[in-house]
């Protein structure tokens, strides 16, 4: 009897050891999150709260440390550094990875965005619909972005005709918006735009409304031309290193995905709040918001069509469904004003 009991106990111990060693053990994951904004910016604080919510939802198995003001990675290298694991979670502009996310460039076209909430909802709906392979080397948390994007001028303006011949600061990805409206695009870093306007190096800039306060542009411009057919989105991503994501347990991944859904909406609504604050700030500085005529809107819409056509041609040249992505985006904005 004793011998049989000993054998049974040995079998039980062997089975227990096998079961224990067969269950994957997920050690605590410490993530480094790179953001472009300074420590006190609302979005830096929001990503910090995202990290706290992730830690709470995973019972401390996943923790997040935020590195503000590009201290973890230069802005143009955030995507690559997230792929390599230099950055665990990265957030930046899609445009800062030129040529790498071609299908998703549909989001930064002049589609006539009305708000950052509408733009953010489109960005995430687009991603879920098309699941673009260009993002396969990372895990996308969510997309978001600033909109509407308009032209601000240093001197008073009332119509699109007033832009003719002006030097307008624009990023490379949306310089054709400026060019097609008869102005001359000038590329310069956003950090140099305030000085460029104050010294007369440029006569205006193409920016989302938030920049009026966020970069104090309202102190050096007189007019915001409200012309929605030119309105574009400054599209942004929040992504995670693929290996780090795969090392997180399925249950914790599911919890993080639920948080991502919540924060995509939070960022969209936050952009609207930032824009409203920026408009109030700008009006306090004497900036005029000039809504252009219906004729100007029609003229601008016609001038934007070649830009949209060029996007479709570029995407198709790479074997991508640019026409489908554009139609989906335009339909979404029409049906979700």
mmCIF file of C-alpha atoms in Angstrom:
data_model
loop_
_atom_site.group_PDB
_atom_site.id
_atom_site.type_symbol
_atom_site.label_atom_id
_atom_site.label_comp_id
_atom_site.label_asym_id
_atom_site.label_seq_id
_atom_site.Cartn_x
_atom_site.Cartn_y
_atom_site.Cartn_z
ATOM 1 C CA UNK A 1 0.000 0.000 0.000
ATOM 2 C CA UNK A 2 2.779 2.414 0.930
ATOM 3 C CA UNK A 3 4.558 1.618 -2.327
ATOM 4 C CA UNK A 4 1.387 2.271 -4.373
ATOM 5 C CA UNK A 5 0.771 5.543 -2.491
ATOM 6 C CA UNK A 6 4.327 6.637 -3.199
ATOM 7 C CA UNK A 7 3.958 5.894 -6.906
ATOM 8 C CA UNK A 8 0.639 7.782 -7.043
ATOM 9 C CA UNK A 9 2.190 10.771 -5.298
ATOM 10 C CA UNK A 10 5.109 10.735 -7.710
ATOM 11 C CA UNK A 11 2.753 10.649 -10.695
ATOM 12 C CA UNK A 12 0.731 13.517 -9.226
ATOM 13 C CA UNK A 13 3.862 15.616 -8.710
ATOM 14 C CA UNK A 14 5.076 14.875 -12.230
ATOM 15 C CA UNK A 15 1.735 15.907 -13.742
ATOM 16 C CA UNK A 16 1.674 19.083 -11.617
ATOM 17 C CA UNK A 17 5.185 20.089 -12.714
ATOM 18 C CA UNK A 18 4.249 19.437 -16.352
ATOM 19 C CA UNK A 19 1.134 21.576 -16.114
ATOM 20 C CA UNK A 20 2.954 24.413 -14.384
ATOM 21 C CA UNK A 21 5.765 24.481 -16.922
ATOM 22 C CA UNK A 22 3.275 24.289 -19.798
ATOM 23 C CA UNK A 23 1.504 27.516 -18.773
ATOM 24 C CA UNK A 24 3.243 30.557 -20.298
ATOM 25 C CA UNK A 25 4.433 32.970 -17.652
ATOM 26 C CA UNK A 26 4.182 36.636 -18.597
ATOM 27 C CA UNK A 27 6.645 38.657 -16.584
ATOM 28 C CA UNK A 28 6.031 42.323 -15.873
ATOM 29 C CA UNK A 29 6.321 44.375 -19.057
ATOM 30 C CA UNK A 30 7.840 47.837 -18.687
ATOM 31 C CA UNK A 31 7.071 50.009 -21.700
ATOM 32 C CA UNK A 32 8.773 53.265 -22.741
ATOM 33 C CA UNK A 33 6.392 55.617 -24.545
ATOM 34 C CA UNK A 34 7.760 58.395 -26.774
ATOM 35 C CA UNK A 35 5.656 61.541 -27.326
ATOM 36 C CA UNK A 36 6.505 64.705 -29.237
ATOM 37 C CA UNK A 37 4.782 67.186 -26.945
ATOM 38 C CA UNK A 38 6.357 68.890 -23.910
ATOM 39 C CA UNK A 39 5.617 67.542 -20.406
ATOM 40 C CA UNK A 40 2.801 69.991 -19.635
ATOM 41 C CA UNK A 41 0.962 69.589 -22.966
ATOM 42 C CA UNK A 42 -2.532 68.080 -22.629
ATOM 43 C CA UNK A 43 -1.629 65.172 -24.919
ATOM 44 C CA UNK A 44 1.448 64.258 -22.874
ATOM 45 C CA UNK A 45 -0.776 64.144 -19.791
ATOM 46 C CA UNK A 46 -3.379 62.110 -21.681
ATOM 47 C CA UNK A 47 -0.814 59.510 -22.744
ATOM 48 C CA UNK A 48 0.444 59.411 -19.167
ATOM 49 C CA UNK A 49 -3.109 58.611 -18.056
ATOM 50 C CA UNK A 50 -3.355 55.992 -20.821
ATOM 51 C CA UNK A 51 -0.335 54.303 -19.267
ATOM 52 C CA UNK A 52 -1.902 54.414 -15.799
ATOM 53 C CA UNK A 53 -5.100 52.878 -17.148
ATOM 54 C CA UNK A 54 -3.109 50.129 -18.875
ATOM 55 C CA UNK A 55 -1.298 49.371 -15.621
ATOM 56 C CA UNK A 56 -4.581 49.224 -13.702
ATOM 57 C CA UNK A 57 -6.316 47.051 -16.297
ATOM 58 C CA UNK A 58 -3.428 44.571 -16.332
ATOM 59 C CA UNK A 59 -3.028 44.520 -12.525
ATOM 60 C CA UNK A 60 0.479 45.941 -12.841
ATOM 61 C CA UNK A 61 1.699 43.364 -15.341
ATOM 62 C CA UNK A 62 2.190 46.140 -17.917
ATOM 63 C CA UNK A 63 3.580 49.528 -16.868
ATOM 64 C CA UNK A 64 4.265 52.597 -18.974
ATOM 65 C CA UNK A 65 6.791 55.430 -18.613
ATOM 66 C CA UNK A 66 6.238 58.495 -20.807
ATOM 67 C CA UNK A 67 9.216 60.281 -22.363
ATOM 68 C CA UNK A 68 8.124 63.772 -23.462
ATOM 69 C CA UNK A 69 9.474 66.222 -26.042
ATOM 70 C CA UNK A 70 11.134 63.602 -28.293
ATOM 71 C CA UNK A 71 13.711 62.731 -25.613
ATOM 72 C CA UNK A 72 13.477 59.019 -26.443
ATOM 73 C CA UNK A 73 13.637 59.371 -30.227
ATOM 74 C CA UNK A 74 13.900 62.092 -32.886
ATOM 75 C CA UNK A 75 10.429 62.676 -34.394
ATOM 76 C CA UNK A 76 11.317 61.482 -37.901
ATOM 77 C CA UNK A 77 12.651 58.185 -36.477
ATOM 78 C CA UNK A 78 9.847 57.250 -34.073
ATOM 79 C CA UNK A 79 8.234 54.714 -36.414
ATOM 80 C CA UNK A 80 11.521 52.984 -37.270
ATOM 81 C CA UNK A 81 12.659 53.041 -33.653
ATOM 82 C CA UNK A 82 9.386 51.463 -32.566
ATOM 83 C CA UNK A 83 9.889 48.692 -35.118
ATOM 84 C CA UNK A 84 13.441 48.154 -33.820
ATOM 85 C CA UNK A 85 12.431 48.256 -30.150
ATOM 86 C CA UNK A 86 14.350 51.410 -29.264
ATOM 87 C CA UNK A 87 10.867 52.774 -28.517
ATOM 88 C CA UNK A 88 8.235 50.417 -27.068
ATOM 89 C CA UNK A 89 5.230 52.642 -27.740
ATOM 90 C CA UNK A 90 5.537 55.564 -30.144
ATOM 91 C CA UNK A 91 3.256 58.362 -31.203
ATOM 92 C CA UNK A 92 3.902 60.825 -33.985
ATOM 93 C CA UNK A 93 2.699 62.134 -37.343
ATOM 94 C CA UNK A 94 2.089 59.673 -40.176
ATOM 95 C CA UNK A 95 3.735 62.263 -42.424
ATOM 96 C CA UNK A 96 6.989 61.829 -40.495
ATOM 97 C CA UNK A 97 7.349 58.412 -42.144
ATOM 98 C CA UNK A 98 7.320 59.621 -45.775
ATOM 99 C CA UNK A 99 6.685 56.872 -48.303
ATOM 100 C CA UNK A 100 6.292 54.215 -45.627
ATOM 101 C CA UNK A 101 2.524 54.442 -45.137
ATOM 102 C CA UNK A 102 1.298 55.162 -48.695
ATOM 103 C CA UNK A 103 -2.302 53.934 -48.488
ATOM 104 C CA UNK A 104 -2.828 55.764 -45.198
ATOM 105 C CA UNK A 105 -1.784 59.032 -46.836
ATOM 106 C CA UNK A 106 -5.455 59.284 -47.787
ATOM 107 C CA UNK A 107 -6.046 60.653 -44.283
ATOM 108 C CA UNK A 108 -3.911 63.765 -44.840
ATOM 109 C CA UNK A 109 -5.582 64.755 -48.121
ATOM 110 C CA UNK A 110 -7.837 67.857 -48.311
ATOM 111 C CA UNK A 111 -11.044 65.890 -47.743
ATOM 112 C CA UNK A 112 -13.035 68.705 -46.149
ATOM 113 C CA UNK A 113 -12.700 67.727 -42.490
ATOM 114 C CA UNK A 114 -14.984 69.560 -40.070
ATOM 115 C CA UNK A 115 -13.347 68.630 -36.743
ATOM 116 C CA UNK A 116 -10.698 66.550 -35.018
ATOM 117 C CA UNK A 117 -13.390 64.216 -33.676
ATOM 118 C CA UNK A 118 -14.719 63.523 -37.161
ATOM 119 C CA UNK A 119 -11.146 63.094 -38.455
ATOM 120 C CA UNK A 120 -10.154 60.724 -35.640
ATOM 121 C CA UNK A 121 -13.253 58.594 -36.121
ATOM 122 C CA UNK A 122 -12.532 58.359 -39.846
ATOM 123 C CA UNK A 123 -8.894 57.407 -39.238
ATOM 124 C CA UNK A 124 -9.825 54.463 -37.010
ATOM 125 C CA UNK A 125 -12.727 53.392 -39.233
ATOM 126 C CA UNK A 126 -10.339 53.459 -42.222
ATOM 127 C CA UNK A 127 -7.811 51.324 -40.357
ATOM 128 C CA UNK A 128 -10.404 48.729 -39.342
ATOM 129 C CA UNK A 129 -11.804 48.611 -42.870
ATOM 130 C CA UNK A 130 -8.570 48.296 -44.842
ATOM 131 C CA UNK A 131 -6.163 46.809 -42.273
ATOM 132 C CA UNK A 132 -3.276 48.245 -44.335
ATOM 133 C CA UNK A 133 -0.294 45.902 -44.531
ATOM 134 C CA UNK A 134 2.036 48.901 -44.257
ATOM 135 C CA UNK A 135 1.380 48.786 -40.498
ATOM 136 C CA UNK A 136 2.119 45.052 -40.183
ATOM 137 C CA UNK A 137 5.529 45.563 -38.567
ATOM 138 C CA UNK A 138 3.956 47.278 -35.533
ATOM 139 C CA UNK A 139 0.832 46.914 -33.408
ATOM 140 C CA UNK A 140 -1.460 49.891 -33.933
ATOM 141 C CA UNK A 141 -3.022 51.148 -30.713
ATOM 142 C CA UNK A 142 -5.177 53.811 -32.378
ATOM 143 C CA UNK A 143 -5.031 56.735 -34.805
ATOM 144 C CA UNK A 144 -6.053 60.344 -34.179
ATOM 145 C CA UNK A 145 -5.431 63.805 -35.536
ATOM 146 C CA UNK A 146 -5.990 67.538 -35.706
ATOM 147 C CA UNK A 147 -8.536 69.093 -38.072
ATOM 148 C CA UNK A 148 -9.733 71.295 -39.673
ATOM 149 C CA UNK A 149 -6.614 72.680 -41.324
ATOM 150 C CA UNK A 150 -6.854 76.170 -42.821
ATOM 151 C CA UNK A 151 -4.610 78.953 -44.139
ATOM 152 C CA UNK A 152 -3.792 81.752 -41.675
ATOM 153 C CA UNK A 153 -2.488 85.051 -43.085
ATOM 154 C CA UNK A 154 -0.303 87.708 -41.546
ATOM 155 C CA UNK A 155 -2.346 90.490 -43.166
ATOM 156 C CA UNK A 156 -6.136 90.761 -43.451
ATOM 157 C CA UNK A 157 -7.740 88.521 -46.103
ATOM 158 C CA UNK A 158 -11.314 87.905 -47.207
ATOM 159 C CA UNK A 159 -11.120 85.533 -50.131
ATOM 160 C CA UNK A 160 -9.025 82.864 -51.825
ATOM 161 C CA UNK A 161 -7.956 85.510 -54.364
ATOM 162 C CA UNK A 162 -6.121 87.302 -51.550
ATOM 163 C CA UNK A 163 -3.725 84.363 -51.317
ATOM 164 C CA UNK A 164 -2.279 84.857 -54.802
ATOM 165 C CA UNK A 165 1.497 85.281 -54.672
ATOM 166 C CA UNK A 166 1.744 84.941 -50.885
ATOM 167 C CA UNK A 167 4.462 82.819 -49.294
ATOM 168 C CA UNK A 168 2.667 80.266 -47.132
ATOM 169 C CA UNK A 169 4.402 77.878 -44.749
ATOM 170 C CA UNK A 170 3.258 74.327 -45.471
ATOM 171 C CA UNK A 171 4.540 70.828 -44.860
ATOM 172 C CA UNK A 172 5.748 68.841 -47.851
ATOM 173 C CA UNK A 173 2.745 66.522 -47.715
ATOM 174 C CA UNK A 174 0.221 69.351 -48.122
ATOM 175 C CA UNK A 175 2.213 71.934 -50.075
ATOM 176 C CA UNK A 176 0.033 71.330 -53.162
ATOM 177 C CA UNK A 177 -2.962 72.745 -51.289
ATOM 178 C CA UNK A 178 -1.132 76.067 -51.125
ATOM 179 C CA UNK A 179 0.252 75.839 -54.660
ATOM 180 C CA UNK A 180 -3.103 75.018 -56.250
ATOM 181 C CA UNK A 181 -4.670 78.073 -54.616
ATOM 182 C CA UNK A 182 -2.155 80.423 -56.242
ATOM 183 C CA UNK A 183 0.247 80.908 -53.322
ATOM 184 C CA UNK A 184 3.858 79.763 -52.944
ATOM 185 C CA UNK A 185 4.493 76.979 -50.415
ATOM 186 C CA UNK A 186 7.487 77.404 -48.119
ATOM 187 C CA UNK A 187 8.661 74.479 -45.999
ATOM 188 C CA UNK A 188 10.052 75.153 -42.553
ATOM 189 C CA UNK A 189 9.827 73.425 -39.154
ATOM 190 C CA UNK A 190 6.772 74.280 -37.108
ATOM 191 C CA UNK A 191 9.098 75.538 -34.386
ATOM 192 C CA UNK A 192 10.409 78.242 -36.743
ATOM 193 C CA UNK A 193 7.016 79.372 -38.076
ATOM 194 C CA UNK A 194 6.276 81.964 -35.380
ATOM 195 C CA UNK A 195 9.595 83.691 -36.019
ATOM 196 C CA UNK A 196 9.181 83.350 -39.790
ATOM 197 C CA UNK A 197 5.811 85.113 -39.639
ATOM 198 C CA UNK A 198 6.969 87.835 -37.265
ATOM 199 C CA UNK A 199 10.007 88.643 -39.453
ATOM 200 C CA UNK A 200 8.079 88.501 -42.729
ATOM 201 C CA UNK A 201 9.910 85.463 -44.095
ATOM 202 C CA UNK A 202 6.462 84.006 -44.836
ATOM 203 C CA UNK A 203 3.087 85.724 -45.278
ATOM 204 C CA UNK A 204 0.995 82.977 -43.760
ATOM 205 C CA UNK A 205 0.795 79.324 -42.837
ATOM 206 C CA UNK A 206 -1.297 76.215 -43.388
ATOM 207 C CA UNK A 207 -2.090 74.732 -39.995
ATOM 208 C CA UNK A 208 -4.814 73.084 -37.919
ATOM 209 C CA UNK A 209 -6.677 75.512 -35.651
ATOM 210 C CA UNK A 210 -4.947 74.191 -32.517
ATOM 211 C CA UNK A 211 -1.672 75.812 -33.635
ATOM 212 C CA UNK A 212 -3.183 79.264 -33.078
ATOM 213 C CA UNK A 213 -2.740 78.681 -29.360
ATOM 214 C CA UNK A 214 -0.438 75.672 -29.158
ATOM 215 C CA UNK A 215 2.308 77.451 -31.110
ATOM 216 C CA UNK A 216 1.040 80.985 -30.359
ATOM 217 C CA UNK A 217 0.505 81.609 -34.097
ATOM 218 C CA UNK A 218 -2.466 83.864 -33.238
ATOM 219 C CA UNK A 219 0.048 86.452 -32.018
ATOM 220 C CA UNK A 220 1.508 86.902 -35.516
ATOM 221 C CA UNK A 221 -1.455 86.453 -37.908
ATOM 222 C CA UNK A 222 -4.553 88.541 -38.613
ATOM 223 C CA UNK A 223 -6.916 86.211 -40.491
ATOM 224 C CA UNK A 224 -8.024 82.586 -40.578
ATOM 225 C CA UNK A 225 -9.633 81.752 -43.924
ATOM 226 C CA UNK A 226 -12.405 79.279 -43.163
ATOM 227 C CA UNK A 227 -12.561 77.282 -46.379
ATOM 228 C CA UNK A 228 -13.581 73.682 -45.728
ATOM 229 C CA UNK A 229 -12.830 72.191 -49.164
ATOM 230 C CA UNK A 230 -9.111 72.707 -48.381
ATOM 231 C CA UNK A 231 -9.435 71.327 -44.852
ATOM 232 C CA UNK A 232 -6.960 68.523 -44.167
ATOM 233 C CA UNK A 233 -6.043 66.381 -41.164
ATOM 234 C CA UNK A 234 -2.716 66.198 -39.383
ATOM 235 C CA UNK A 235 -2.948 62.432 -38.908
ATOM 236 C CA UNK A 236 -1.089 60.722 -36.059
ATOM 237 C CA UNK A 237 -0.504 57.181 -34.821
ATOM 238 C CA UNK A 238 0.004 55.440 -31.495
ATOM 239 C CA UNK A 239 1.873 52.180 -32.148
ATOM 240 C CA UNK A 240 3.639 49.454 -30.149
ATOM 241 C CA UNK A 241 6.663 47.319 -30.916
ATOM 242 C CA UNK A 242 5.368 44.016 -32.291
ATOM 243 C CA UNK A 243 7.557 41.753 -30.154
ATOM 244 C CA UNK A 244 6.589 43.605 -26.978
ATOM 245 C CA UNK A 245 2.913 43.320 -27.902
ATOM 246 C CA UNK A 246 3.219 39.589 -28.604
ATOM 247 C CA UNK A 247 4.873 39.075 -25.206
ATOM 248 C CA UNK A 248 1.750 40.368 -23.441
ATOM 249 C CA UNK A 249 -0.849 37.755 -22.483
ATOM 250 C CA UNK A 250 -3.996 37.523 -24.638
ATOM 251 C CA UNK A 251 -6.153 38.600 -21.703
ATOM 252 C CA UNK A 252 -4.035 41.721 -21.117
ATOM 253 C CA UNK A 253 -3.974 42.455 -24.851
ATOM 254 C CA UNK A 254 -7.770 42.401 -24.860
ATOM 255 C CA UNK A 255 -7.848 44.786 -21.891
ATOM 256 C CA UNK A 256 -5.449 47.195 -23.632
ATOM 257 C CA UNK A 257 -7.483 47.080 -26.852
ATOM 258 C CA UNK A 258 -10.579 48.136 -24.896
ATOM 259 C CA UNK A 259 -8.610 51.062 -23.441
ATOM 260 C CA UNK A 260 -7.416 51.999 -26.942
ATOM 261 C CA UNK A 261 -11.026 52.235 -28.165
ATOM 262 C CA UNK A 262 -11.805 54.561 -25.277
ATOM 263 C CA UNK A 263 -8.764 56.744 -25.863
ATOM 264 C CA UNK A 264 -9.310 57.098 -29.602
ATOM 265 C CA UNK A 265 -12.618 58.757 -28.781
ATOM 266 C CA UNK A 266 -11.014 60.750 -25.970
ATOM 267 C CA UNK A 267 -8.370 62.138 -28.328
ATOM 268 C CA UNK A 268 -10.982 63.008 -30.954
ATOM 269 C CA UNK A 269 -13.070 64.957 -28.450
ATOM 270 C CA UNK A 270 -9.899 66.471 -27.014
ATOM 271 C CA UNK A 271 -8.925 67.905 -30.388
ATOM 272 C CA UNK A 272 -12.297 69.677 -30.553
ATOM 273 C CA UNK A 273 -11.724 71.138 -27.098
ATOM 274 C CA UNK A 274 -8.225 72.300 -28.017
ATOM 275 C CA UNK A 275 -9.555 73.895 -31.208
ATOM 276 C CA UNK A 276 -12.318 75.716 -29.331
ATOM 277 C CA UNK A 277 -9.761 77.017 -26.839
ATOM 278 C CA UNK A 278 -7.488 78.096 -29.704
ATOM 279 C CA UNK A 279 -10.298 80.010 -31.427
ATOM 280 C CA UNK A 280 -11.118 81.832 -28.188
ATOM 281 C CA UNK A 281 -7.428 82.596 -27.695
ATOM 282 C CA UNK A 282 -7.075 83.872 -31.276
ATOM 283 C CA UNK A 283 -10.137 86.101 -31.108
ATOM 284 C CA UNK A 284 -8.728 87.563 -27.916
ATOM 285 C CA UNK A 285 -5.638 88.485 -29.942
ATOM 286 C CA UNK A 286 -7.767 90.205 -32.580
ATOM 287 C CA UNK A 287 -7.664 87.463 -35.212
ATOM 288 C CA UNK A 288 -10.575 87.508 -37.682
ATOM 289 C CA UNK A 289 -12.214 84.269 -38.845
ATOM 290 C CA UNK A 290 -13.285 84.930 -42.424
ATOM 291 C CA UNK A 291 -15.696 82.390 -43.883
ATOM 292 C CA UNK A 292 -15.182 82.373 -47.649
ATOM 293 C CA UNK A 293 -18.027 82.665 -50.167
ATOM 294 C CA UNK A 294 -19.806 79.738 -51.810
ATOM 295 C CA UNK A 295 -18.012 80.694 -55.030
ATOM 296 C CA UNK A 296 -14.654 80.419 -53.277
ATOM 297 C CA UNK A 297 -15.642 77.069 -51.815
ATOM 298 C CA UNK A 298 -16.537 75.788 -55.283
ATOM 299 C CA UNK A 299 -13.298 77.140 -56.737
ATOM 300 C CA UNK A 300 -11.275 75.533 -53.953
ATOM 301 C CA UNK A 301 -13.024 72.176 -54.339
ATOM 302 C CA UNK A 302 -12.075 72.132 -58.035
ATOM 303 C CA UNK A 303 -8.467 72.989 -57.188
ATOM 304 C CA UNK A 304 -8.285 70.120 -54.675
ATOM 305 C CA UNK A 305 -9.438 67.459 -57.164
ATOM 306 C CA UNK A 306 -6.002 67.083 -58.848
ATOM 307 C CA UNK A 307 -4.463 66.469 -55.403
ATOM 308 C CA UNK A 308 -6.932 63.654 -54.730
ATOM 309 C CA UNK A 309 -6.347 62.251 -58.219
ATOM 310 C CA UNK A 310 -2.585 62.260 -57.636
ATOM 311 C CA UNK A 311 -3.064 60.321 -54.393
ATOM 312 C CA UNK A 312 -5.078 57.645 -56.202
ATOM 313 C CA UNK A 313 -2.470 57.386 -58.969
ATOM 314 C CA UNK A 314 0.347 57.074 -56.413
ATOM 315 C CA UNK A 315 -1.471 54.363 -54.478
ATOM 316 C CA UNK A 316 -2.388 52.404 -57.601
ATOM 317 C CA UNK A 317 1.213 52.558 -58.821
ATOM 318 C CA UNK A 318 2.083 50.620 -55.651
ATOM 319 C CA UNK A 319 -0.721 48.114 -56.154
ATOM 320 C CA UNK A 320 -2.859 49.678 -53.419
ATOM 321 C CA UNK A 321 -6.618 50.422 -53.525
ATOM 322 C CA UNK A 322 -6.278 54.195 -53.306
ATOM 323 C CA UNK A 323 -9.567 54.777 -55.120
ATOM 324 C CA UNK A 324 -11.417 52.598 -52.600
ATOM 325 C CA UNK A 325 -9.698 54.277 -49.639
ATOM 326 C CA UNK A 326 -10.566 57.729 -50.974
ATOM 327 C CA UNK A 327 -14.206 56.836 -51.659
ATOM 328 C CA UNK A 328 -14.553 55.251 -48.224
ATOM 329 C CA UNK A 329 -13.098 58.374 -46.583
ATOM 330 C CA UNK A 330 -15.261 60.836 -48.500
ATOM 331 C CA UNK A 331 -18.392 58.757 -47.874
ATOM 332 C CA UNK A 332 -17.573 58.492 -44.172
ATOM 333 C CA UNK A 333 -17.204 62.263 -43.813
ATOM 334 C CA UNK A 334 -20.435 62.841 -45.720
ATOM 335 C CA UNK A 335 -22.361 60.378 -43.584
ATOM 336 C CA UNK A 336 -20.722 61.395 -40.299
ATOM 337 C CA UNK A 337 -20.632 65.227 -40.329
#
